[in-house]
Amino acid sequence: MFYGKCYLCEDDVSDPVIEHFIPHEGDPAKKYDWNNLYYACHRCNGIKGTITDILDCCDPATDVFRAIKCLCPSVPDDKITVEAQYNDSKTQNTAGLLDKCYNENNTGIRGISREALHEKLFEYYCKFIVNRRILKSRDSLQSDRDRAMEHLTQMQDVSYPFSVFWRWHVASDAFLAKIF
Ligand SMILES: [Zn+2]
């Protein structure tokens, strides 16, 4: 059930909207098809609109994580990095859509929702950095290291908010990649 997260931005949303993966206009069957109903936040639902030909996170044969790299900025206002790892159209379209979901601020309300999204992501990123530091520091107690390992393991679980970021921040970091 999407782990209570928006299927596009991975924010945990308490007031989700129903997103139609394949737009339902003029097709009542698509409107009520259970397999076409995706869990999304208001912001991403509005940005996706009628875009089609994107990677399907519900398809077990599709590894969306490997297809699109996402990294946090070093300051909250900067652009979130979204990079397609493959050249096919589905991957390119999905990366383009996610870039908009994370960064678009072309209207007043999108500027506000972008800021809220970035602040939330940054809060988790701080937690990630603090735990990385505990693992890296020679001064850390073993009990603190164990807790830091637990936190970083939990953050990489698919059910965790914004997990794609924490998995890519581990994969892109030689020190953490060796551990995990
Ligand atoms: Zn979203």
Tab-separated table of N, CA and C and ligand atoms in Angstrom:
chain	number	residue	atom	x	y	z
A	1	MET	N	0.835	-1.213	0.000
A	1	MET	CA	0.000	0.000	0.000
A	1	MET	C	0.864	1.256	0.000
A	2	PHE	N	1.998	1.203	-0.658
A	2	PHE	CA	2.887	2.359	-0.847
A	2	PHE	C	3.520	2.841	0.465
A	3	TYR	N	3.404	2.019	1.532
A	3	TYR	CA	4.032	2.332	2.826
A	3	TYR	C	3.601	3.699	3.358
A	4	GLY	N	2.435	4.172	2.963
A	4	GLY	CA	1.968	5.481	3.426
A	4	GLY	C	2.749	6.640	2.824
A	5	LYS	N	3.505	6.349	1.732
A	5	LYS	CA	4.317	7.411	1.116
A	5	LYS	C	3.784	7.747	-0.274
A	6	CYS	N	3.977	9.014	-0.661
A	6	CYS	CA	3.664	9.398	-2.038
A	6	CYS	C	4.544	8.564	-2.972
A	7	TYR	N	3.957	7.957	-4.008
A	7	TYR	CA	4.744	7.068	-4.874
A	7	TYR	C	5.734	7.821	-5.750
A	8	LEU	N	5.618	9.146	-5.799
A	8	LEU	CA	6.566	9.929	-6.603
A	8	LEU	C	7.670	10.540	-5.738
A	9	CYS	N	7.315	11.359	-4.752
A	9	CYS	CA	8.363	12.043	-3.979
A	9	CYS	C	8.808	11.253	-2.746
A	10	GLU	N	8.054	10.221	-2.345
A	10	GLU	CA	8.378	9.383	-1.176
A	10	GLU	C	8.207	10.098	0.158
A	11	ASP	N	7.525	11.220	0.166
A	11	ASP	CA	7.195	11.874	1.429
A	11	ASP	C	6.096	11.035	2.095
A	12	ASP	N	6.111	10.946	3.436
A	12	ASP	CA	5.013	10.247	4.104
A	12	ASP	C	3.848	11.232	4.218
A	13	VAL	N	2.714	10.857	3.644
A	13	VAL	CA	1.583	11.785	3.598
A	13	VAL	C	0.403	11.258	4.398
A	14	SER	N	-0.131	12.134	5.261
A	14	SER	CA	-1.276	11.731	6.081
A	14	SER	C	-2.587	12.073	5.374
A	15	ASP	N	-2.533	12.963	4.382
A	15	ASP	CA	-3.759	13.326	3.655
A	15	ASP	C	-3.555	13.067	2.153
A	16	PRO	N	-3.432	11.782	1.777
A	16	PRO	CA	-3.119	11.457	0.387
A	16	PRO	C	-4.272	11.737	-0.563
A	17	VAL	N	-3.941	11.804	-1.836
A	17	VAL	CA	-4.968	11.842	-2.873
A	17	VAL	C	-4.766	10.601	-3.746
A	18	ILE	N	-5.837	10.200	-4.422
A	18	ILE	CA	-5.750	9.057	-5.323
A	18	ILE	C	-5.222	9.547	-6.663
A	19	GLU	N	-4.118	8.956	-7.085
A	19	GLU	CA	-3.500	9.315	-8.358
A	19	GLU	C	-3.802	8.179	-9.330
A	20	HIS	N	-4.181	8.555	-10.559
A	20	HIS	CA	-4.402	7.527	-11.583
A	20	HIS	C	-3.128	7.375	-12.389
A	21	PHE	N	-2.494	6.211	-12.270
A	21	PHE	CA	-1.201	6.001	-12.939
A	21	PHE	C	-1.362	6.203	-14.441
A	22	ILE	N	-2.401	5.594	-15.000
A	22	ILE	CA	-2.762	5.874	-16.398
A	22	ILE	C	-3.968	6.806	-16.340
A	23	PRO	N	-3.866	7.999	-16.942
A	23	PRO	CA	-4.966	8.976	-16.839
A	23	PRO	C	-6.308	8.353	-17.237
A	24	HIS	N	-7.366	8.703	-16.495
A	24	HIS	CA	-8.643	8.012	-16.676
A	24	HIS	C	-9.648	8.777	-17.529
A	25	GLU	N	-9.293	10.003	-17.978
A	25	GLU	CA	-10.248	10.824	-18.721
A	25	GLU	C	-10.952	10.028	-19.823
A	26	GLY	N	-12.285	10.008	-19.727
A	26	GLY	CA	-13.082	9.329	-20.753
A	26	GLY	C	-13.069	7.815	-20.643
A	27	ASP	N	-12.506	7.290	-19.561
A	27	ASP	CA	-12.418	5.837	-19.432
A	27	ASP	C	-12.773	5.425	-17.990
A	28	PRO	N	-14.075	5.173	-17.727
A	28	PRO	CA	-14.503	4.834	-16.360
A	28	PRO	C	-13.801	3.581	-15.824
A	29	ALA	N	-13.465	2.647	-16.700
A	29	ALA	CA	-12.779	1.422	-16.246
A	29	ALA	C	-11.438	1.779	-15.610
A	30	LYS	N	-10.713	2.725	-16.219
A	30	LYS	CA	-9.407	3.158	-15.684
A	30	LYS	C	-9.589	3.935	-14.374
A	31	LYS	N	-10.725	4.646	-14.274
A	31	LYS	CA	-10.973	5.472	-13.100
A	31	LYS	C	-11.107	4.628	-11.833
A	32	TYR	N	-11.706	3.435	-11.979
A	32	TYR	CA	-11.971	2.610	-10.790
A	32	TYR	C	-11.144	1.338	-10.738
A	33	ASP	N	-10.223	1.158	-11.684
A	33	ASP	CA	-9.375	-0.037	-11.690
A	33	ASP	C	-8.396	0.042	-10.508
A	34	TRP	N	-8.537	-0.894	-9.578
A	34	TRP	CA	-7.707	-0.904	-8.360
A	34	TRP	C	-6.223	-0.791	-8.699
A	35	ASN	N	-5.797	-1.506	-9.763
A	35	ASN	CA	-4.378	-1.516	-10.128
A	35	ASN	C	-3.903	-0.196	-10.730
A	36	ASN	N	-4.840	0.701	-10.968
A	36	ASN	CA	-4.471	2.003	-11.544
A	36	ASN	C	-4.497	3.118	-10.493
A	37	LEU	N	-4.840	2.763	-9.243
A	37	LEU	CA	-4.970	3.780	-8.188
A	37	LEU	C	-3.684	3.835	-7.361
A	38	TYR	N	-3.002	4.957	-7.414
A	38	TYR	CA	-1.718	5.118	-6.731
A	38	TYR	C	-1.842	6.186	-5.644
A	39	TYR	N	-1.018	5.998	-4.593
A	39	TYR	CA	-1.057	6.845	-3.404
A	39	TYR	C	-0.110	8.032	-3.637
A	40	ALA	N	-0.632	9.248	-3.554
A	40	ALA	CA	0.226	10.404	-3.855
A	40	ALA	C	-0.082	11.588	-2.955
A	41	CYS	N	0.849	12.539	-2.906
A	41	CYS	CA	0.604	13.793	-2.198
A	41	CYS	C	-0.062	14.764	-3.187
A	42	HIS	N	-0.670	15.811	-2.678
A	42	HIS	CA	-1.351	16.799	-3.529
A	42	HIS	C	-0.400	17.404	-4.552
A	43	ARG	N	0.786	17.751	-4.075
A	43	ARG	CA	1.762	18.419	-4.949
A	43	ARG	C	2.108	17.541	-6.165
A	44	CYS	N	2.499	16.293	-5.918
A	44	CYS	CA	2.918	15.421	-7.024
A	44	CYS	C	1.744	15.052	-7.922
A	45	ASN	N	0.570	14.871	-7.330
A	45	ASN	CA	-0.626	14.565	-8.119
A	45	ASN	C	-0.872	15.670	-9.144
A	46	GLY	N	-0.754	16.924	-8.711
A	46	GLY	CA	-0.975	18.062	-9.599
A	46	GLY	C	0.112	18.179	-10.660
A	47	ILE	N	1.356	17.883	-10.284
A	47	ILE	CA	2.469	18.012	-11.223
A	47	ILE	C	2.438	16.893	-12.260
A	48	LYS	N	2.084	15.684	-11.838
A	48	LYS	CA	2.081	14.576	-12.812
A	48	LYS	C	0.990	14.767	-13.866
A	49	GLY	N	-0.202	15.199	-13.437
A	49	GLY	CA	-1.272	15.436	-14.403
A	49	GLY	C	-1.497	14.233	-15.300
A	50	THR	N	-1.415	14.451	-16.615
A	50	THR	CA	-1.717	13.365	-17.558
A	50	THR	C	-0.453	12.769	-18.188
A	51	ILE	N	0.685	12.978	-17.538
A	51	ILE	CA	1.938	12.408	-18.069
A	51	ILE	C	1.847	10.875	-18.060
A	52	THR	N	2.260	10.259	-19.168
A	52	THR	CA	2.286	8.782	-19.235
A	52	THR	C	3.685	8.340	-19.663
A	53	ASP	N	3.832	7.050	-19.910
A	53	ASP	CA	5.112	6.462	-20.319
A	53	ASP	C	6.210	6.729	-19.287
A	54	ILE	N	5.893	6.366	-18.021
A	54	ILE	CA	6.894	6.480	-16.956
A	54	ILE	C	7.091	5.113	-16.304
A	55	LEU	N	8.176	4.960	-15.562
A	55	LEU	CA	8.473	3.704	-14.877
A	55	LEU	C	7.397	3.430	-13.832
A	56	ASP	N	7.007	2.164	-13.712
A	56	ASP	CA	5.957	1.778	-12.769
A	56	ASP	C	6.594	1.147	-11.530
A	57	CYS	N	6.503	1.866	-10.398
A	57	CYS	CA	7.127	1.368	-9.165
A	57	CYS	C	6.422	0.119	-8.630
A	58	CYS	N	5.225	-0.184	-9.144
A	58	CYS	CA	4.497	-1.382	-8.698
A	58	CYS	C	4.839	-2.611	-9.546
A	59	ASP	N	5.641	-2.418	-10.590
A	59	ASP	CA	6.020	-3.538	-11.438
A	59	ASP	C	7.261	-4.199	-10.831
A	60	PRO	N	7.137	-5.440	-10.348
A	60	PRO	CA	8.275	-6.088	-9.693
A	60	PRO	C	9.490	-6.235	-10.614
A	61	ALA	N	9.275	-6.168	-11.925
A	61	ALA	CA	10.391	-6.324	-12.870
A	61	ALA	C	11.139	-5.004	-13.091
A	62	THR	N	10.630	-3.908	-12.511
A	62	THR	CA	11.258	-2.598	-12.711
A	62	THR	C	12.004	-2.172	-11.448
A	63	ASP	N	13.300	-1.891	-11.590
A	63	ASP	CA	14.085	-1.407	-10.461
A	63	ASP	C	14.229	0.112	-10.584
A	64	VAL	N	13.251	0.810	-10.032
A	64	VAL	CA	13.233	2.273	-10.154
A	64	VAL	C	14.423	2.888	-9.421
A	65	PHE	N	14.830	2.258	-8.318
A	65	PHE	CA	15.956	2.788	-7.547
A	65	PHE	C	17.207	2.909	-8.422
A	66	ARG	N	17.568	1.822	-9.120
A	66	ARG	CA	18.786	1.863	-9.938
A	66	ARG	C	18.648	2.777	-11.146
A	67	ALA	N	17.423	2.972	-11.606
A	67	ALA	CA	17.204	3.756	-12.830
A	67	ALA	C	17.383	5.258	-12.608
A	68	ILE	N	17.113	5.724	-11.374
A	68	ILE	CA	17.146	7.176	-11.140
A	68	ILE	C	17.870	7.506	-9.833
A	69	LYS	N	18.923	8.289	-9.994
A	69	LYS	CA	19.727	8.682	-8.834
A	69	LYS	C	19.191	9.978	-8.246
A	70	CYS	N	18.973	9.996	-6.943
A	70	CYS	CA	18.494	11.204	-6.271
A	70	CYS	C	19.449	11.560	-5.138
A	71	LEU	N	19.877	12.823	-5.091
A	71	LEU	CA	20.763	13.280	-4.032
A	71	LEU	C	20.259	14.593	-3.443
A	72	CYS	N	20.473	14.746	-2.138
A	72	CYS	CA	20.067	15.983	-1.457
A	72	CYS	C	21.033	17.106	-1.783
A	73	PRO	N	20.556	18.352	-1.775
A	73	PRO	CA	21.472	19.492	-1.916
A	73	PRO	C	22.153	19.755	-0.578
A	74	SER	N	23.227	20.551	-0.596
A	74	SER	CA	23.911	20.835	0.673
A	74	SER	C	23.248	21.985	1.430
A	75	VAL	N	22.431	22.770	0.752
A	75	VAL	CA	21.585	23.756	1.442
A	75	VAL	C	20.137	23.518	0.982
A	76	PRO	N	19.164	23.689	1.911
A	76	PRO	CA	17.785	23.296	1.598
A	76	PRO	C	17.184	23.965	0.367
A	77	ASP	N	17.585	25.215	0.066
A	77	ASP	CA	16.966	25.926	-1.055
A	77	ASP	C	17.474	25.487	-2.423
A	78	ASP	N	18.632	24.822	-2.435
A	78	ASP	CA	19.191	24.405	-3.727
A	78	ASP	C	18.358	23.291	-4.362
A	79	LYS	N	18.651	23.045	-5.629
A	79	LYS	CA	17.935	22.040	-6.395
A	79	LYS	C	18.285	20.630	-5.899
A	80	ILE	N	17.287	19.792	-5.802
A	80	ILE	CA	17.514	18.377	-5.527
A	80	ILE	C	17.985	17.737	-6.830
A	81	THR	N	19.039	16.910	-6.736
A	81	THR	CA	19.590	16.269	-7.936
A	81	THR	C	18.778	15.034	-8.302
A	82	VAL	N	18.315	14.982	-9.554
A	82	VAL	CA	17.593	13.806	-10.062
A	82	VAL	C	18.250	13.434	-11.392
A	83	GLU	N	18.873	12.267	-11.461
A	83	GLU	CA	19.620	11.884	-12.673
A	83	GLU	C	19.175	10.528	-13.201
A	84	ALA	N	18.739	10.507	-14.466
A	84	ALA	CA	18.412	9.234	-15.119
A	84	ALA	C	19.708	8.468	-15.340
A	85	GLN	N	19.690	7.177	-15.031
A	85	GLN	CA	20.891	6.358	-15.201
A	85	GLN	C	20.874	5.595	-16.525
A	86	TYR	N	19.716	5.593	-17.196
A	86	TYR	CA	19.594	4.901	-18.484
A	86	TYR	C	18.988	5.860	-19.492
A	87	ASN	N	19.147	5.525	-20.785
A	87	ASN	CA	18.706	6.439	-21.855
A	87	ASN	C	17.309	6.175	-22.402
A	88	ASP	N	16.641	5.100	-21.958
A	88	ASP	CA	15.322	4.791	-22.539
A	88	ASP	C	14.307	5.858	-22.139
A	89	SER	N	13.233	5.953	-22.928
A	89	SER	CA	12.290	7.057	-22.756
A	89	SER	C	11.567	6.998	-21.406
A	90	LYS	N	11.216	5.798	-20.944
A	90	LYS	CA	10.514	5.690	-19.650
A	90	LYS	C	11.369	6.258	-18.515
A	91	THR	N	12.639	5.888	-18.504
A	91	THR	CA	13.532	6.378	-17.450
A	91	THR	C	13.709	7.895	-17.565
A	92	GLN	N	13.910	8.383	-18.790
A	92	GLN	CA	14.091	9.821	-19.005
A	92	GLN	C	12.842	10.601	-18.578
A	93	ASN	N	11.664	10.085	-18.977
A	93	ASN	CA	10.409	10.760	-18.612
A	93	ASN	C	10.202	10.778	-17.101
A	94	THR	N	10.521	9.656	-16.454
A	94	THR	CA	10.327	9.565	-15.001
A	94	THR	C	11.275	10.521	-14.281
A	95	ALA	N	12.518	10.585	-14.745
A	95	ALA	CA	13.486	11.503	-14.115
A	95	ALA	C	13.022	12.950	-14.302
A	96	GLY	N	12.489	13.261	-15.487
A	96	GLY	CA	11.982	14.618	-15.737
A	96	GLY	C	10.825	14.953	-14.813
A	97	LEU	N	9.931	13.975	-14.637
A	97	LEU	CA	8.782	14.184	-13.751
A	97	LEU	C	9.231	14.364	-12.297
A	98	LEU	N	10.140	13.493	-11.838
A	98	LEU	CA	10.599	13.592	-10.448
A	98	LEU	C	11.343	14.905	-10.198
A	99	ASP	N	12.086	15.353	-11.202
A	99	ASP	CA	12.771	16.638	-11.078
A	99	ASP	C	11.741	17.744	-10.792
A	100	LYS	N	10.620	17.700	-11.522
A	100	LYS	CA	9.560	18.692	-11.287
A	100	LYS	C	8.945	18.510	-9.902
A	101	CYS	N	8.653	17.240	-9.531
A	101	CYS	CA	8.036	16.981	-8.219
A	101	CYS	C	8.901	17.544	-7.092
A	102	TYR	N	10.215	17.377	-7.214
A	102	TYR	CA	11.106	17.829	-6.141
A	102	TYR	C	11.440	19.318	-6.228
A	103	ASN	N	11.458	19.872	-7.426
A	103	ASN	CA	12.031	21.215	-7.561
A	103	ASN	C	11.099	22.307	-8.080
A	104	GLU	N	9.996	21.940	-8.726
A	104	GLU	CA	9.191	22.972	-9.391
A	104	GLU	C	8.625	23.998	-8.395
A	105	ASN	N	8.805	25.266	-8.731
A	105	ASN	CA	8.300	26.350	-7.867
A	105	ASN	C	7.759	27.487	-8.728
A	106	ASN	N	7.100	27.116	-9.846
A	106	ASN	CA	6.662	28.130	-10.815
A	106	ASN	C	5.358	28.842	-10.444
A	107	THR	N	4.701	28.403	-9.349
A	107	THR	CA	3.531	29.154	-8.865
A	107	THR	C	3.732	29.399	-7.370
A	108	GLY	N	2.939	30.310	-6.803
A	108	GLY	CA	3.072	30.626	-5.383
A	108	GLY	C	2.938	29.392	-4.505
A	109	ILE	N	1.887	28.615	-4.771
A	109	ILE	CA	1.627	27.445	-3.924
A	109	ILE	C	2.708	26.381	-4.104
A	110	ARG	N	3.231	26.258	-5.338
A	110	ARG	CA	4.313	25.271	-5.559
A	110	ARG	C	5.616	25.723	-4.894
A	111	GLY	N	5.797	27.029	-4.784
A	111	GLY	CA	6.963	27.535	-4.063
A	111	GLY	C	6.873	27.152	-2.591
A	112	ILE	N	5.663	27.269	-2.031
A	112	ILE	CA	5.451	26.942	-0.614
A	112	ILE	C	5.591	25.440	-0.382
A	113	SER	N	4.967	24.626	-1.252
A	113	SER	CA	5.029	23.177	-1.036
A	113	SER	C	6.435	22.651	-1.286
A	114	ARG	N	7.182	23.294	-2.201
A	114	ARG	CA	8.573	22.890	-2.439
A	114	ARG	C	9.402	23.152	-1.185
A	115	GLU	N	9.205	24.330	-0.585
A	115	GLU	CA	9.972	24.675	0.608
A	115	GLU	C	9.701	23.672	1.733
A	116	ALA	N	8.411	23.323	1.912
A	116	ALA	CA	8.049	22.366	2.972
A	116	ALA	C	8.690	21.004	2.707
A	117	LEU	N	8.661	20.585	1.442
A	117	LEU	CA	9.244	19.292	1.057
A	117	LEU	C	10.756	19.284	1.295
A	118	HIS	N	11.424	20.363	0.873
A	118	HIS	CA	12.882	20.437	1.033
A	118	HIS	C	13.280	20.477	2.505
A	119	GLU	N	12.505	21.192	3.325
A	119	GLU	CA	12.837	21.270	4.757
A	119	GLU	C	12.709	19.897	5.406
A	120	LYS	N	11.675	19.152	5.016
A	120	LYS	CA	11.445	17.827	5.581
A	120	LYS	C	12.587	16.886	5.175
A	121	LEU	N	12.933	16.938	3.896
A	121	LEU	CA	14.018	16.107	3.388
A	121	LEU	C	15.324	16.452	4.097
A	122	PHE	N	15.555	17.757	4.298
A	122	PHE	CA	16.790	18.207	4.920
A	122	PHE	C	16.896	17.738	6.369
A	123	GLU	N	15.749	17.694	7.045
A	123	GLU	CA	15.698	17.211	8.429
A	123	GLU	C	16.195	15.754	8.485
A	124	TYR	N	15.700	14.930	7.571
A	124	TYR	CA	16.154	13.540	7.508
A	124	TYR	C	17.631	13.459	7.109
A	125	TYR	N	18.036	14.340	6.206
A	125	TYR	CA	19.429	14.338	5.745
A	125	TYR	C	20.372	14.628	6.917
A	126	CYS	N	19.964	15.561	7.794
A	126	CYS	CA	20.769	15.867	8.988
A	126	CYS	C	20.919	14.616	9.851
A	127	LYS	N	19.830	13.863	9.996
A	127	LYS	CA	19.881	12.622	10.774
A	127	LYS	C	20.870	11.643	10.125
A	128	PHE	N	20.825	11.569	8.803
A	128	PHE	CA	21.719	10.682	8.059
A	128	PHE	C	23.185	11.066	8.324
A	129	ILE	N	23.478	12.375	8.207
A	129	ILE	CA	24.850	12.878	8.370
A	129	ILE	C	25.352	12.643	9.801
A	130	VAL	N	24.476	12.883	10.789
A	130	VAL	CA	24.865	12.696	12.189
A	130	VAL	C	25.260	11.235	12.424
A	131	ASN	N	24.467	10.321	11.878
A	131	ASN	CA	24.758	8.902	12.087
A	131	ASN	C	25.998	8.446	11.313
A	132	ARG	N	26.205	9.018	10.131
A	132	ARG	CA	27.423	8.717	9.381
A	132	ARG	C	28.650	9.155	10.189
A	133	ARG	N	28.550	10.332	10.787
A	133	ARG	CA	29.659	10.888	11.573
A	133	ARG	C	29.995	9.970	12.758
A	134	ILE	N	28.966	9.443	13.398
A	134	ILE	CA	29.186	8.544	14.537
A	134	ILE	C	29.955	7.295	14.077
A	135	LEU	N	29.608	6.784	12.903
A	135	LEU	CA	30.316	5.605	12.388
A	135	LEU	C	31.758	5.936	12.015
A	136	LYS	N	31.969	7.154	11.532
A	136	LYS	CA	33.286	7.563	11.030
A	136	LYS	C	34.249	7.940	12.154
A	137	SER	N	33.723	8.519	13.219
A	137	SER	CA	34.579	9.067	14.268
A	137	SER	C	35.257	7.977	15.103
A	138	ARG	N	36.564	8.146	15.361
A	138	ARG	CA	37.302	7.206	16.209
A	138	ARG	C	36.845	7.301	17.661
A	139	ASP	N	36.206	8.421	17.977
A	139	ASP	CA	35.836	8.711	19.354
A	139	ASP	C	34.500	8.074	19.771
A	140	SER	N	33.786	7.464	18.822
A	140	SER	CA	32.436	6.952	19.129
A	140	SER	C	32.475	5.677	19.971
A	141	LEU	N	31.523	5.556	20.874
A	141	LEU	CA	31.378	4.334	21.668
A	141	LEU	C	30.760	3.247	20.799
A	142	GLN	N	31.056	1.996	21.127
A	142	GLN	CA	30.498	0.893	20.341
A	142	GLN	C	28.971	0.910	20.364
A	143	SER	N	28.405	1.257	21.535
A	143	SER	CA	26.936	1.285	21.633
A	143	SER	C	26.343	2.363	20.717
A	144	ASP	N	27.072	3.487	20.584
A	144	ASP	CA	26.613	4.547	19.669
A	144	ASP	C	26.734	4.091	18.212
A	145	ARG	N	27.830	3.378	17.915
A	145	ARG	CA	28.015	2.853	16.555
A	145	ARG	C	26.874	1.895	16.193
A	146	ASP	N	26.524	1.055	17.148
A	146	ASP	CA	25.454	0.077	16.896
A	146	ASP	C	24.139	0.803	16.587
A	147	ARG	N	23.882	1.834	17.362
A	147	ARG	CA	22.640	2.600	17.131
A	147	ARG	C	22.690	3.317	15.780
A	148	ALA	N	23.845	3.866	15.446
A	148	ALA	CA	23.988	4.570	14.157
A	148	ALA	C	23.770	3.588	13.007
A	149	MET	N	24.315	2.367	13.156
A	149	MET	CA	24.124	1.337	12.122
A	149	MET	C	22.635	1.034	11.955
A	150	GLU	N	21.964	0.936	13.110
A	150	GLU	CA	20.524	0.637	13.077
A	150	GLU	C	19.747	1.748	12.364
A	151	HIS	N	20.088	2.996	12.692
A	151	HIS	CA	19.407	4.131	12.054
A	151	HIS	C	19.624	4.125	10.543
A	152	LEU	N	20.874	3.943	10.122
A	152	LEU	CA	21.175	4.015	8.686
A	152	LEU	C	20.577	2.824	7.938
A	153	THR	N	20.506	1.682	8.599
A	153	THR	CA	19.865	0.507	7.981
A	153	THR	C	18.373	0.778	7.799
A	154	GLN	N	17.758	1.318	8.851
A	154	GLN	CA	16.326	1.631	8.790
A	154	GLN	C	16.028	2.654	7.695
A	155	MET	N	16.897	3.649	7.554
A	155	MET	CA	16.660	4.701	6.555
A	155	MET	C	16.723	4.169	5.124
A	156	GLN	N	17.445	3.069	4.916
A	156	GLN	CA	17.551	2.516	3.557
A	156	GLN	C	16.432	1.540	3.231
A	157	ASP	N	15.570	1.267	4.219
A	157	ASP	CA	14.448	0.368	3.956
A	157	ASP	C	13.427	1.078	3.071
A	158	VAL	N	12.839	0.324	2.143
A	158	VAL	CA	11.924	0.923	1.167
A	158	VAL	C	10.715	1.598	1.834
A	159	SER	N	10.399	1.199	3.065
A	159	SER	CA	9.246	1.782	3.748
A	159	SER	C	9.564	3.151	4.372
A	160	TYR	N	10.852	3.513	4.429
A	160	TYR	CA	11.266	4.758	5.094
A	160	TYR	C	11.074	5.975	4.179
A	161	PRO	N	10.630	7.123	4.733
A	161	PRO	CA	10.455	8.305	3.887
A	161	PRO	C	11.725	8.653	3.098
A	162	PHE	N	11.555	8.961	1.833
A	162	PHE	CA	12.641	9.381	0.943
A	162	PHE	C	13.778	8.343	0.867
A	163	SER	N	13.450	7.063	0.970
A	163	SER	CA	14.506	6.032	1.050
A	163	SER	C	15.434	6.032	-0.164
A	164	VAL	N	14.938	6.449	-1.337
A	164	VAL	CA	15.804	6.476	-2.527
A	164	VAL	C	17.037	7.359	-2.271
A	165	PHE	N	16.856	8.447	-1.524
A	165	PHE	CA	17.981	9.345	-1.236
A	165	PHE	C	19.018	8.652	-0.355
A	166	TRP	N	18.540	7.986	0.692
A	166	TRP	CA	19.496	7.416	1.667
A	166	TRP	C	20.243	6.249	1.043
A	167	ARG	N	19.581	5.521	0.133
A	167	ARG	CA	20.264	4.432	-0.561
A	167	ARG	C	21.319	4.984	-1.526
A	168	TRP	N	20.987	6.086	-2.212
A	168	TRP	CA	21.979	6.665	-3.132
A	168	TRP	C	23.088	7.380	-2.362
A	169	HIS	N	22.772	7.957	-1.208
A	169	HIS	CA	23.825	8.612	-0.418
A	169	HIS	C	24.779	7.575	0.165
A	170	VAL	N	24.303	6.379	0.397
A	170	VAL	CA	25.183	5.294	0.828
A	170	VAL	C	25.991	4.786	-0.371
A	171	ALA	N	25.310	4.543	-1.490
A	171	ALA	CA	25.978	3.981	-2.672
A	171	ALA	C	27.048	4.922	-3.226
A	172	SER	N	26.863	6.243	-3.028
A	172	SER	CA	27.796	7.231	-3.592
A	172	SER	C	28.919	7.582	-2.615
A	173	ASP	N	28.952	6.925	-1.479
A	173	ASP	CA	29.886	7.268	-0.403
A	173	ASP	C	30.747	6.026	-0.124
A	174	ALA	N	32.011	6.067	-0.546
A	174	ALA	CA	32.868	4.875	-0.458
A	174	ALA	C	32.893	4.298	0.976
A	175	PHE	N	32.950	5.174	1.949
A	175	PHE	CA	32.999	4.725	3.355
A	175	PHE	C	31.746	3.932	3.725
A	176	LEU	N	30.579	4.494	3.431
A	176	LEU	CA	29.323	3.810	3.786
A	176	LEU	C	29.054	2.632	2.869
A	177	ALA	N	29.404	2.764	1.594
A	177	ALA	CA	29.138	1.672	0.645
A	177	ALA	C	29.882	0.404	1.080
A	178	LYS	N	31.097	0.589	1.660
A	178	LYS	CA	31.878	-0.555	2.115
A	178	LYS	C	31.154	-1.259	3.286
A	179	ILE	N	30.560	-0.469	4.161
A	179	ILE	CA	29.872	-1.022	5.339
A	179	ILE	C	28.560	-1.718	4.937
A	180	PHE	N	27.798	-1.053	4.043
A	180	PHE	CA	26.476	-1.584	3.717
A	180	PHE	C	26.481	-2.396	2.426
B	1	ZN	ZN	4.696	13.582	-3.605
